[in-house]
mmCIF file of C-alpha atoms in Angstrom:
data_model
loop_
_atom_site.group_PDB
_atom_site.id
_atom_site.type_symbol
_atom_site.label_atom_id
_atom_site.label_comp_id
_atom_site.label_asym_id
_atom_site.label_seq_id
_atom_site.Cartn_x
_atom_site.Cartn_y
_atom_site.Cartn_z
ATOM 1 C CA UNK A 1253 -20.658 -6.644 -0.897
ATOM 2 C CA UNK A 1254 -22.626 -7.917 2.082
ATOM 3 C CA UNK A 1255 -19.961 -9.574 4.237
ATOM 4 C CA UNK A 1256 -22.411 -11.033 6.741
ATOM 5 C CA UNK A 1257 -24.368 -12.755 3.952
ATOM 6 C CA UNK A 1258 -21.333 -14.560 2.594
ATOM 7 C CA UNK A 1259 -19.227 -15.560 5.627
ATOM 8 C CA UNK A 1260 -19.566 -15.980 9.366
ATOM 9 C CA UNK A 1261 -17.195 -16.347 12.312
ATOM 10 C CA UNK A 1262 -17.896 -19.347 14.547
ATOM 11 C CA UNK A 1263 -16.207 -22.169 16.457
ATOM 12 C CA UNK A 1264 -13.729 -24.213 14.428
ATOM 13 C CA UNK A 1265 -13.036 -27.873 15.166
ATOM 14 C CA UNK A 1266 -9.563 -27.412 13.674
ATOM 15 C CA UNK A 1267 -8.289 -24.685 15.990
ATOM 16 C CA UNK A 1268 -10.709 -25.162 18.907
ATOM 17 C CA UNK A 1269 -11.181 -21.408 18.594
ATOM 18 C CA UNK A 1270 -12.836 -19.121 16.076
ATOM 19 C CA UNK A 1271 -12.820 -19.752 12.353
ATOM 20 C CA UNK A 1272 -14.313 -18.228 9.215
ATOM 21 C CA UNK A 1273 -17.000 -20.195 7.356
ATOM 22 C CA UNK A 1274 -18.786 -19.795 4.027
ATOM 23 C CA UNK A 1275 -22.539 -19.145 4.203
ATOM 24 C CA UNK A 1276 -22.985 -19.960 0.515
ATOM 25 C CA UNK A 1277 -21.064 -21.785 -2.185
ATOM 26 C CA UNK A 1278 -18.106 -19.716 -3.372
ATOM 27 C CA UNK A 1279 -16.559 -20.464 -6.738
ATOM 28 C CA UNK A 1280 -12.832 -20.592 -7.368
ATOM 29 C CA UNK A 1281 -11.542 -17.153 -8.348
ATOM 30 C CA UNK A 1282 -14.363 -15.282 -6.605
ATOM 31 C CA UNK A 1283 -13.696 -12.442 -4.173
ATOM 32 C CA UNK A 1284 -15.044 -13.736 -0.856
ATOM 33 C CA UNK A 1285 -14.955 -10.300 0.764
ATOM 34 C CA UNK A 1286 -12.996 -7.055 0.850
ATOM 35 C CA UNK A 1287 -11.905 -5.332 4.030
ATOM 36 C CA UNK A 1288 -10.125 -2.187 5.164
ATOM 37 C CA UNK A 1289 -7.800 -2.659 8.147
ATOM 38 C CA UNK A 1290 -8.182 -1.298 11.646
ATOM 39 C CA UNK A 1291 -4.728 0.201 11.129
ATOM 40 C CA UNK A 1292 -1.834 -0.268 8.742
ATOM 41 C CA UNK A 1293 1.638 1.163 8.318
ATOM 42 C CA UNK A 1294 4.674 0.915 6.084
ATOM 43 C CA UNK A 1295 7.657 -1.105 7.244
ATOM 44 C CA UNK A 1296 10.272 1.133 8.864
ATOM 45 C CA UNK A 1297 13.224 0.120 6.699
ATOM 46 C CA UNK A 1298 11.054 0.136 3.579
ATOM 47 C CA UNK A 1299 10.247 3.774 4.272
ATOM 48 C CA UNK A 1300 13.869 4.590 5.147
ATOM 49 C CA UNK A 1301 15.014 3.261 1.765
ATOM 50 C CA UNK A 1302 12.755 5.824 0.027
ATOM 51 C CA UNK A 1303 9.921 3.536 -1.022
ATOM 52 C CA UNK A 1304 7.346 6.326 -1.213
ATOM 53 C CA UNK A 1305 3.883 5.245 -0.104
ATOM 54 C CA UNK A 1306 0.794 6.939 1.270
ATOM 55 C CA UNK A 1307 1.203 7.243 5.033
ATOM 56 C CA UNK A 1308 -2.305 5.852 5.488
ATOM 57 C CA UNK A 1309 -3.218 3.344 2.758
ATOM 58 C CA UNK A 1310 0.265 2.500 1.360
ATOM 59 C CA UNK A 1311 -0.682 3.425 -2.214
ATOM 60 C CA UNK A 1312 2.485 4.245 -4.235
ATOM 61 C CA UNK A 1313 3.371 7.928 -4.511
ATOM 62 C CA UNK A 1314 5.898 7.381 -7.297
ATOM 63 C CA UNK A 1315 4.980 7.180 -10.935
ATOM 64 C CA UNK A 1316 5.853 3.940 -12.689
ATOM 65 C CA UNK A 1317 8.683 5.796 -14.442
ATOM 66 C CA UNK A 1318 10.123 7.068 -11.142
ATOM 67 C CA UNK A 1319 9.681 3.635 -9.624
ATOM 68 C CA UNK A 1320 11.678 1.975 -12.401
ATOM 69 C CA UNK A 1321 14.477 4.540 -12.258
ATOM 70 C CA UNK A 1322 14.933 3.941 -8.517
ATOM 71 C CA UNK A 1323 14.719 0.151 -8.754
ATOM 72 C CA UNK A 1324 17.100 -0.170 -11.727
ATOM 73 C CA UNK A 1325 19.522 2.569 -10.700
ATOM 74 C CA UNK A 1326 19.505 4.191 -14.120
ATOM 75 C CA UNK A 1327 17.185 6.075 -16.434
ATOM 76 C CA UNK A 1328 14.696 3.922 -18.327
ATOM 77 C CA UNK A 1329 12.277 5.262 -20.913
ATOM 78 C CA UNK A 1330 9.034 3.537 -19.964
ATOM 79 C CA UNK A 1331 6.627 3.208 -22.902
ATOM 80 C CA UNK A 1332 2.861 3.609 -22.656
ATOM 81 C CA UNK A 1333 2.925 6.175 -19.808
ATOM 82 C CA UNK A 1334 -0.878 6.263 -19.913
ATOM 83 C CA UNK A 1335 -0.790 2.874 -18.111
ATOM 84 C CA UNK A 1336 0.659 4.455 -14.980
ATOM 85 C CA UNK A 1337 -2.006 4.602 -12.232
ATOM 86 C CA UNK A 1338 -0.271 7.109 -9.923
ATOM 87 C CA UNK A 1339 -1.947 10.524 -9.871
ATOM 88 C CA UNK A 1340 0.646 12.838 -8.374
ATOM 89 C CA UNK A 1341 -1.704 15.816 -8.539
ATOM 90 C CA UNK A 1342 -3.713 14.227 -5.695
ATOM 91 C CA UNK A 1343 -0.743 13.900 -3.322
ATOM 92 C CA UNK A 1344 -1.016 16.056 -0.189
ATOM 93 C CA UNK A 1345 1.033 16.493 2.975
ATOM 94 C CA UNK A 1346 0.189 17.017 6.622
ATOM 95 C CA UNK A 1347 0.712 20.732 7.247
ATOM 96 C CA UNK A 1348 2.158 20.087 10.699
ATOM 97 C CA UNK A 1349 4.550 17.151 10.206
ATOM 98 C CA UNK A 1350 4.954 16.832 6.437
ATOM 99 C CA UNK A 1351 4.069 13.153 5.978
ATOM 100 C CA UNK A 1352 2.546 12.421 2.573
ATOM 101 C CA UNK A 1353 -0.801 10.975 1.555
ATOM 102 C CA UNK A 1354 -2.146 9.884 -1.812
ATOM 103 C CA UNK A 1355 -5.272 12.027 -1.393
ATOM 104 C CA UNK A 1356 -7.130 14.440 0.847
ATOM 105 C CA UNK A 1357 -9.408 11.539 1.772
ATOM 106 C CA UNK A 1358 -6.495 9.521 3.193
ATOM 107 C CA UNK A 1359 -5.077 12.544 5.014
ATOM 108 C CA UNK A 1360 -8.477 13.199 6.617
ATOM 109 C CA UNK A 1361 -9.041 9.560 7.524
ATOM 110 C CA UNK A 1362 -5.597 9.217 9.087
ATOM 111 C CA UNK A 1363 -5.985 12.431 11.089
ATOM 112 C CA UNK A 1364 -9.403 11.410 12.382
ATOM 113 C CA UNK A 1365 -8.433 7.845 13.277
ATOM 114 C CA UNK A 1366 -4.908 8.133 14.751
ATOM 115 C CA UNK A 1367 -2.681 10.824 13.238
ATOM 116 C CA UNK A 1368 -3.996 13.674 15.367
ATOM 117 C CA UNK A 1369 -2.424 11.932 18.350
ATOM 118 C CA UNK A 1370 0.793 10.943 16.586
ATOM 119 C CA UNK A 1371 1.532 14.065 14.521
ATOM 120 C CA UNK A 1372 4.987 15.318 15.406
ATOM 121 C CA UNK A 1373 3.710 18.912 15.195
ATOM 122 C CA UNK A 1374 6.740 19.985 13.185
ATOM 123 C CA UNK A 1375 8.147 19.453 9.713
ATOM 124 C CA UNK A 1376 11.651 19.422 11.226
ATOM 125 C CA UNK A 1377 11.596 15.749 12.123
ATOM 126 C CA UNK A 1378 14.550 14.522 14.169
ATOM 127 C CA UNK A 1379 15.502 11.590 16.382
ATOM 128 C CA UNK A 1380 14.809 13.438 19.648
ATOM 129 C CA UNK A 1381 11.046 13.029 19.308
ATOM 130 C CA UNK A 1382 9.790 10.034 21.364
ATOM 131 C CA UNK A 1383 8.022 8.461 18.384
ATOM 132 C CA UNK A 1384 11.138 8.728 16.242
ATOM 133 C CA UNK A 1385 13.106 7.082 19.055
ATOM 134 C CA UNK A 1386 10.600 4.216 19.072
ATOM 135 C CA UNK A 1387 10.935 3.785 15.315
ATOM 136 C CA UNK A 1388 14.741 3.953 15.322
ATOM 137 C CA UNK A 1389 14.987 1.458 18.190
ATOM 138 C CA UNK A 1390 12.743 -0.925 16.271
ATOM 139 C CA UNK A 1391 14.889 -0.623 13.149
ATOM 140 C CA UNK A 1392 17.935 -1.710 15.145
ATOM 141 C CA UNK A 1393 16.270 -4.960 16.257
ATOM 142 C CA UNK A 1394 14.154 -5.829 13.204
ATOM 143 C CA UNK A 1395 16.139 -5.774 9.993
ATOM 144 C CA UNK A 1396 14.933 -6.608 6.478
ATOM 145 C CA UNK A 1397 13.284 -8.789 5.370
ATOM 146 C CA UNK A 1398 10.722 -7.139 7.614
ATOM 147 C CA UNK A 1399 7.689 -8.959 8.995
ATOM 148 C CA UNK A 1400 6.097 -6.283 11.172
ATOM 149 C CA UNK A 1401 6.502 -2.800 12.631
ATOM 150 C CA UNK A 1402 6.360 -1.325 16.116
ATOM 151 C CA UNK A 1403 4.525 1.617 14.572
ATOM 152 C CA UNK A 1404 1.514 -0.639 14.006
ATOM 153 C CA UNK A 1405 1.236 -0.880 17.804
ATOM 154 C CA UNK A 1406 1.623 2.883 18.088
ATOM 155 C CA UNK A 1407 -1.194 3.487 15.592
ATOM 156 C CA UNK A 1408 -3.384 0.887 17.279
ATOM 157 C CA UNK A 1409 -2.987 2.680 20.611
ATOM 158 C CA UNK A 1410 -3.566 6.088 19.015
ATOM 159 C CA UNK A 1411 -6.749 4.714 17.464
ATOM 160 C CA UNK A 1412 -8.028 3.881 20.957
ATOM 161 C CA UNK A 1413 -7.046 7.303 22.299
ATOM 162 C CA UNK A 1414 -8.881 9.126 19.494
ATOM 163 C CA UNK A 1415 -11.948 6.885 19.430
ATOM 164 C CA UNK A 1416 -15.271 8.437 20.396
ATOM 165 C CA UNK A 1417 -16.022 5.110 22.113
ATOM 166 C CA UNK A 1418 -12.789 3.962 23.721
ATOM 167 C CA UNK A 1419 -14.351 0.862 25.315
ATOM 168 C CA UNK A 1420 -15.397 -0.405 21.881
ATOM 169 C CA UNK A 1421 -11.974 0.371 20.427
ATOM 170 C CA UNK A 1422 -10.341 -1.573 23.267
ATOM 171 C CA UNK A 1423 -12.675 -4.523 22.645
ATOM 172 C CA UNK A 1424 -11.782 -4.465 18.942
ATOM 173 C CA UNK A 1425 -8.126 -4.643 19.933
ATOM 174 C CA UNK A 1426 -8.644 -7.420 22.471
ATOM 175 C CA UNK A 1427 -10.393 -9.585 19.877
ATOM 176 C CA UNK A 1428 -6.911 -10.385 18.578
ATOM 177 C CA UNK A 1429 -5.495 -11.252 22.015
ATOM 178 C CA UNK A 1430 -6.562 -14.690 23.222
ATOM 179 C CA UNK A 1431 -3.368 -16.322 24.516
ATOM 180 C CA UNK A 1432 -1.842 -16.794 27.952
ATOM 181 C CA UNK A 1433 0.736 -14.406 29.369
ATOM 182 C CA UNK A 1434 3.451 -17.019 28.853
ATOM 183 C CA UNK A 1435 2.420 -17.543 25.232
ATOM 184 C CA UNK A 1436 2.426 -13.796 24.618
ATOM 185 C CA UNK A 1437 5.937 -13.557 26.039
ATOM 186 C CA UNK A 1438 7.183 -16.408 23.832
ATOM 187 C CA UNK A 1439 5.596 -14.953 20.686
ATOM 188 C CA UNK A 1440 6.981 -11.503 21.466
ATOM 189 C CA UNK A 1441 10.483 -12.941 21.769
ATOM 190 C CA UNK A 1442 10.085 -14.950 18.562
ATOM 191 C CA UNK A 1443 9.119 -11.790 16.694
ATOM 192 C CA UNK A 1444 12.460 -10.209 17.519
ATOM 193 C CA UNK A 1445 14.594 -13.346 17.579
ATOM 194 C CA UNK A 1446 16.822 -14.647 20.359
ATOM 195 C CA UNK A 1447 19.557 -12.113 19.649
ATOM 196 C CA UNK A 1448 17.291 -9.130 20.350
ATOM 197 C CA UNK A 1449 14.783 -10.545 22.836
ATOM 198 C CA UNK A 1450 16.367 -8.481 25.594
ATOM 199 C CA UNK A 1451 15.384 -5.309 23.724
ATOM 200 C CA UNK A 1452 11.676 -5.782 24.479
ATOM 201 C CA UNK A 1453 12.052 -3.825 27.718
ATOM 202 C CA UNK A 1454 13.689 -0.944 25.815
ATOM 203 C CA UNK A 1455 10.910 -0.858 23.225
ATOM 204 C CA UNK A 1456 8.354 -1.006 26.031
ATOM 205 C CA UNK A 1457 9.852 1.953 27.888
ATOM 206 C CA UNK A 1458 10.038 4.035 24.701
ATOM 207 C CA UNK A 1459 6.403 3.355 23.787
ATOM 208 C CA UNK A 1460 5.298 4.217 27.345
ATOM 209 C CA UNK A 1461 7.202 7.511 27.133
ATOM 210 C CA UNK A 1462 5.686 8.315 23.734
ATOM 211 C CA UNK A 1463 2.071 7.406 24.622
ATOM 212 C CA UNK A 1464 1.308 8.674 28.165
ATOM 213 C CA UNK A 1465 -2.486 8.244 28.132
ATOM 214 C CA UNK A 1466 -4.603 6.792 30.943
ATOM 215 C CA UNK A 1467 -7.105 5.071 28.629
ATOM 216 C CA UNK A 1468 -4.477 2.656 27.282
ATOM 217 C CA UNK A 1469 -2.720 1.783 30.541
ATOM 218 C CA UNK A 1470 -3.678 -1.896 30.308
ATOM 219 C CA UNK A 1471 -1.552 -2.133 27.174
ATOM 220 C CA UNK A 1472 1.388 -0.226 28.670
ATOM 221 C CA UNK A 1473 2.198 -2.708 31.430
ATOM 222 C CA UNK A 1474 5.062 -5.118 30.582
ATOM 223 C CA UNK A 1475 2.550 -7.953 30.063
ATOM 224 C CA UNK A 1476 0.197 -5.723 28.081
ATOM 225 C CA UNK A 1477 2.995 -4.602 25.795
ATOM 226 C CA UNK A 1478 4.102 -8.186 25.195
ATOM 227 C CA UNK A 1479 0.525 -9.044 24.266
ATOM 228 C CA UNK A 1480 0.602 -6.293 21.629
ATOM 229 C CA UNK A 1481 3.880 -7.584 20.204
ATOM 230 C CA UNK A 1482 2.344 -11.063 20.074
ATOM 231 C CA UNK A 1483 -0.752 -9.558 18.432
ATOM 232 C CA UNK A 1484 1.125 -7.959 15.551
ATOM 233 C CA UNK A 1485 3.376 -10.982 15.200
ATOM 234 C CA UNK A 1486 0.530 -13.466 14.799
ATOM 235 C CA UNK A 1487 -2.213 -11.317 13.226
ATOM 236 C CA UNK A 1488 -0.282 -8.816 11.147
ATOM 237 C CA UNK A 1489 -0.952 -9.263 7.421
ATOM 238 C CA UNK A 1490 1.723 -8.184 4.987
ATOM 239 C CA UNK A 1491 0.701 -5.570 2.408
ATOM 240 C CA UNK A 1492 2.525 -4.854 -0.825
ATOM 241 C CA UNK A 1493 1.893 -2.144 -3.420
ATOM 242 C CA UNK A 1494 3.795 -1.227 -6.571
ATOM 243 C CA UNK A 1495 3.611 1.423 -9.260
ATOM 244 C CA UNK A 1496 5.483 -0.681 -11.806
ATOM 245 C CA UNK A 1497 3.360 -3.805 -11.258
ATOM 246 C CA UNK A 1498 0.245 -1.731 -11.825
ATOM 247 C CA UNK A 1499 1.765 -0.387 -15.045
ATOM 248 C CA UNK A 1500 2.534 -3.948 -16.173
ATOM 249 C CA UNK A 1501 -1.035 -5.030 -15.399
ATOM 250 C CA UNK A 1502 -2.481 -2.129 -17.348
ATOM 251 C CA UNK A 1503 -0.309 -2.833 -20.386
ATOM 252 C CA UNK A 1504 -1.939 -6.260 -20.657
ATOM 253 C CA UNK A 1505 -5.187 -4.469 -21.568
ATOM 254 C CA UNK A 1506 -3.609 -2.587 -24.475
ATOM 255 C CA UNK A 1507 -4.677 -3.420 -28.005
ATOM 256 C CA UNK A 1508 -1.382 -4.260 -29.695
ATOM 257 C CA UNK A 1509 -0.227 -6.134 -32.754
ATOM 258 C CA UNK A 1510 1.542 -9.459 -32.236
ATOM 259 C CA UNK A 1511 4.858 -7.779 -32.990
ATOM 260 C CA UNK A 1512 4.197 -4.948 -30.546
ATOM 261 C CA UNK A 1513 3.073 -7.380 -27.835
ATOM 262 C CA UNK A 1514 6.190 -9.502 -28.309
ATOM 263 C CA UNK A 1515 8.395 -6.405 -28.067
ATOM 264 C CA UNK A 1516 6.591 -5.231 -24.908
ATOM 265 C CA UNK A 1517 6.849 -8.647 -23.244
ATOM 266 C CA UNK A 1518 10.572 -8.731 -23.981
ATOM 267 C CA UNK A 1519 10.968 -5.204 -22.606
ATOM 268 C CA UNK A 1520 9.161 -6.150 -19.371
ATOM 269 C CA UNK A 1521 11.253 -9.313 -18.939
ATOM 270 C CA UNK A 1522 14.466 -7.312 -19.329
ATOM 271 C CA UNK A 1523 13.123 -4.632 -17.009
ATOM 272 C CA UNK A 1524 12.527 -7.106 -14.187
ATOM 273 C CA UNK A 1525 16.008 -8.554 -14.726
ATOM 274 C CA UNK A 1526 17.502 -5.073 -14.315
ATOM 275 C CA UNK A 1527 15.441 -4.382 -11.207
ATOM 276 C CA UNK A 1528 16.451 -7.717 -9.719
ATOM 277 C CA UNK A 1529 20.132 -6.963 -10.311
ATOM 278 C CA UNK A 1530 19.929 -3.563 -8.629
ATOM 279 C CA UNK A 1531 17.279 -4.030 -5.939
ATOM 280 C CA UNK A 1532 16.984 -7.803 -5.498
ATOM 281 C CA UNK A 1533 13.584 -9.049 -4.399
ATOM 282 C CA UNK A 1534 12.677 -5.833 -2.584
ATOM 283 C CA UNK A 1535 10.597 -4.208 -5.307
ATOM 284 C CA UNK A 1536 7.381 -3.225 -3.539
ATOM 285 C CA UNK A 1537 6.234 -0.677 -1.025
ATOM 286 C CA UNK A 1538 5.747 -3.058 1.887
ATOM 287 C CA UNK A 1539 3.931 -2.787 5.176
ATOM 288 C CA UNK A 1540 1.646 -4.559 7.619
ATOM 289 C CA UNK A 1541 -2.006 -4.248 8.631
ATOM 290 C CA UNK A 1542 -4.548 -5.671 11.079
ATOM 291 C CA UNK A 1543 -7.836 -6.975 9.647
ATOM 292 C CA UNK A 1544 -10.736 -7.921 11.917
ATOM 293 C CA UNK A 1545 -12.447 -10.421 9.612
ATOM 294 C CA UNK A 1546 -9.439 -11.838 7.795
ATOM 295 C CA UNK A 1547 -7.736 -12.544 11.135
ATOM 296 C CA UNK A 1548 -10.455 -15.122 11.852
ATOM 297 C CA UNK A 1549 -9.107 -17.324 9.040
ATOM 298 C CA UNK A 1550 -7.240 -20.353 10.335
ATOM 299 C CA UNK A 1551 -4.178 -21.842 8.662
ATOM 300 C CA UNK A 1552 -4.042 -24.799 6.322
ATOM 301 C CA UNK A 1553 -1.118 -26.143 4.321
ATOM 302 C CA UNK A 1554 -3.719 -26.658 1.557
ATOM 303 C CA UNK A 1555 -5.527 -23.289 1.710
ATOM 304 C CA UNK A 1556 -8.736 -22.593 -0.172
ATOM 305 C CA UNK A 1557 -8.333 -18.796 -0.094
ATOM 306 C CA UNK A 1558 -5.586 -16.203 -0.280
ATOM 307 C CA UNK A 1559 -5.361 -12.478 0.502
ATOM 308 C CA UNK A 1560 -4.681 -10.159 -2.435
ATOM 309 C CA UNK A 1561 -4.359 -6.395 -2.876
ATOM 310 C CA UNK A 1562 -5.918 -5.666 -6.251
ATOM 311 C CA UNK A 1563 -6.637 -2.017 -5.384
ATOM 312 C CA UNK A 1564 -2.915 -1.281 -4.906
ATOM 313 C CA UNK A 1565 -3.503 -0.017 -1.386
ATOM 314 C CA UNK A 1566 -4.213 -1.579 2.014
ATOM 315 C CA UNK A 1567 -7.725 -2.787 1.121
ATOM 316 C CA UNK A 1568 -7.593 -6.591 1.353
ATOM 317 C CA UNK A 1569 -9.480 -8.829 -1.045
ATOM 318 C CA UNK A 1570 -9.821 -12.455 0.065
ATOM 319 C CA UNK A 1571 -10.012 -14.621 -3.061
ATOM 320 C CA UNK A 1572 -11.050 -18.274 -3.291
ATOM 321 C CA UNK A 1573 -8.315 -20.446 -4.828
ATOM 322 C CA UNK A 1574 -10.619 -23.480 -4.811
ATOM 323 C CA UNK A 1575 -14.367 -24.010 -4.875
ATOM 324 C CA UNK A 1576 -15.687 -23.601 -1.314
ATOM 325 C CA UNK A 1577 -18.923 -25.298 -0.335
ATOM 326 C CA UNK A 1578 -21.606 -23.783 1.893
ATOM 327 C CA UNK A 1579 -20.662 -24.393 5.538
ATOM 328 C CA UNK A 1580 -17.013 -25.136 4.693
ATOM 329 C CA UNK A 1581 -14.290 -23.424 6.705
ATOM 330 C CA UNK A 1582 -12.193 -20.853 4.856
ATOM 331 C CA UNK A 1583 -8.437 -21.326 5.257
ATOM 332 C CA UNK A 1584 -5.450 -19.249 4.263
ATOM 333 C CA UNK A 1585 -1.789 -20.183 4.598
ATOM 334 C CA UNK A 1586 0.400 -18.565 7.240
ATOM 335 C CA UNK A 1587 3.442 -19.911 5.363
ATOM 336 C CA UNK A 1588 4.895 -18.746 2.061
ATOM 337 C CA UNK A 1589 4.769 -20.938 -1.052
ATOM 338 C CA UNK A 1590 8.328 -22.154 -0.584
ATOM 339 C CA UNK A 1591 7.702 -23.288 2.991
ATOM 340 C CA UNK A 1592 4.456 -25.007 1.965
ATOM 341 C CA UNK A 1593 6.484 -27.326 -0.273
ATOM 342 C CA UNK A 1594 8.710 -28.447 2.583
ATOM 343 C CA UNK A 1595 8.267 -31.468 4.815
ATOM 344 C CA UNK A 1596 5.454 -31.819 7.336
ATOM 345 C CA UNK A 1597 7.982 -31.559 10.154
ATOM 346 C CA UNK A 1598 9.486 -28.356 8.711
ATOM 347 C CA UNK A 1599 6.068 -26.760 8.289
ATOM 348 C CA UNK A 1600 4.951 -27.695 11.789
ATOM 349 C CA UNK A 1601 8.231 -26.477 13.256
ATOM 350 C CA UNK A 1602 7.819 -23.077 11.590
ATOM 351 C CA UNK A 1603 4.171 -22.755 12.668
ATOM 352 C CA UNK A 1604 4.962 -23.707 16.249
ATOM 353 C CA UNK A 1605 7.819 -21.187 16.358
ATOM 354 C CA UNK A 1606 5.797 -18.267 15.031
ATOM 355 C CA UNK A 1607 2.208 -19.106 16.019
ATOM 356 C CA UNK A 1608 2.465 -21.715 18.825
ATOM 357 C CA UNK A 1609 0.184 -24.369 17.350
ATOM 358 C CA UNK A 1610 0.531 -27.836 15.840
ATOM 359 C CA UNK A 1611 -1.010 -27.904 12.379
ATOM 360 C CA UNK A 1612 -3.651 -30.602 11.909
ATOM 361 C CA UNK A 1613 -4.745 -29.689 8.398
ATOM 362 C CA UNK A 1614 -5.603 -32.315 5.808
ATOM 363 C CA UNK A 1615 -2.119 -32.259 4.273
ATOM 364 C CA UNK A 1616 -0.363 -32.660 7.626
ATOM 365 C CA UNK A 1617 -2.699 -35.469 8.693
ATOM 366 C CA UNK A 1618 -2.130 -37.302 5.405
ATOM 367 C CA UNK A 1619 1.639 -37.064 5.899
ATOM 368 C CA UNK A 1620 1.762 -38.598 9.380
ATOM 369 C CA UNK A 1621 4.065 -41.360 8.123
ATOM 370 C CA UNK A 1622 6.772 -38.864 7.163
ATOM 371 C CA UNK A 1623 9.851 -38.934 9.452
ATOM 372 C CA UNK A 1624 10.121 -36.118 11.988
ATOM 373 C CA UNK A 1625 13.054 -34.402 10.322
ATOM 374 C CA UNK A 1626 13.318 -31.031 8.626
ATOM 375 C CA UNK A 1627 13.566 -30.762 4.866
ATOM 376 C CA UNK A 1628 17.329 -30.058 5.174
ATOM 377 C CA UNK A 1629 17.886 -33.108 7.349
ATOM 378 C CA UNK A 1630 15.865 -35.231 4.922
ATOM 379 C CA UNK A 1631 18.024 -34.025 2.028
ATOM 380 C CA UNK A 1632 21.213 -34.776 3.967
ATOM 381 C CA UNK A 1633 20.087 -38.346 4.680
ATOM 382 C CA UNK A 1634 19.332 -38.984 1.001
ATOM 383 C CA UNK A 1635 22.788 -37.934 -0.158
#
């Protein structure tokens, strides 16, 4: 797909900064573009809880059967095994550190982009290695549900170090950073929460110790490090992959009798109930990624596009959820569906806390007469 033919980045009257605009009419349901990230990584706790994913693209490394057994806590005989999309014969490991990849292609890409710098050089991984200390420190200040990972910063810096054109790699990183020092500091603290804001200096010192390279010194100052925390906090896009969801999707293509389809649907409903009982809502391999083009999308409480991951890896597909006219700005939502249903004041409060802007989308402007109270306060007053 020719990205430049379909969309363009230019000044937005909504944000007074950059925005993404359609260069042709885009129909509802169409894929606007697809994009691989600059870098991505699995959430630290997600990995610690044995959610096996490719160390580069986050594709599941479990079969659907293995996935179900772990998520339900007991053995389940999964029918139609041919619908499983995991090919375990393709899984390979780094010979030096042992991390796993879904394919030789991912291992090679990771090594060439950032892993050569980050490889622990030993399969005997332990907490004395500087990078493991960084990861463990992060886990102690950023508990599930996770929203980002310090290792995304580490990979971003390693990408610069390994780049054949470091100036270009630095420019690609700086495209995300357009706030003031004070704003960066506030966003960095919001990412960790008030309770752990004091730990920023610890994380900074650990990253400096783990990444002693002259070419990235501008990012290793206290202000530079805060800008990177703000970067991942405001531009990081969540990624989710799942072996069992892919199996479910594939079963929908099966040619079955009405009786067989009814039995399968009942089986799947019961399966998700069992997984929910044992694992709660944490069913997917989850991580975070940085996308150059997708990051240009501004927020709207009535978005006309949404990011999806139809390839079951970190490749992002931006899909139109409404018809988009030529010249129209493309918006996604920075809030989840539940938050989008809350009051204007609640939505604006959440956006200001995490992104430092006052939303002026169509929905917010139409709700100017709403009282400036949160949804909880509004409910209390109505009782």
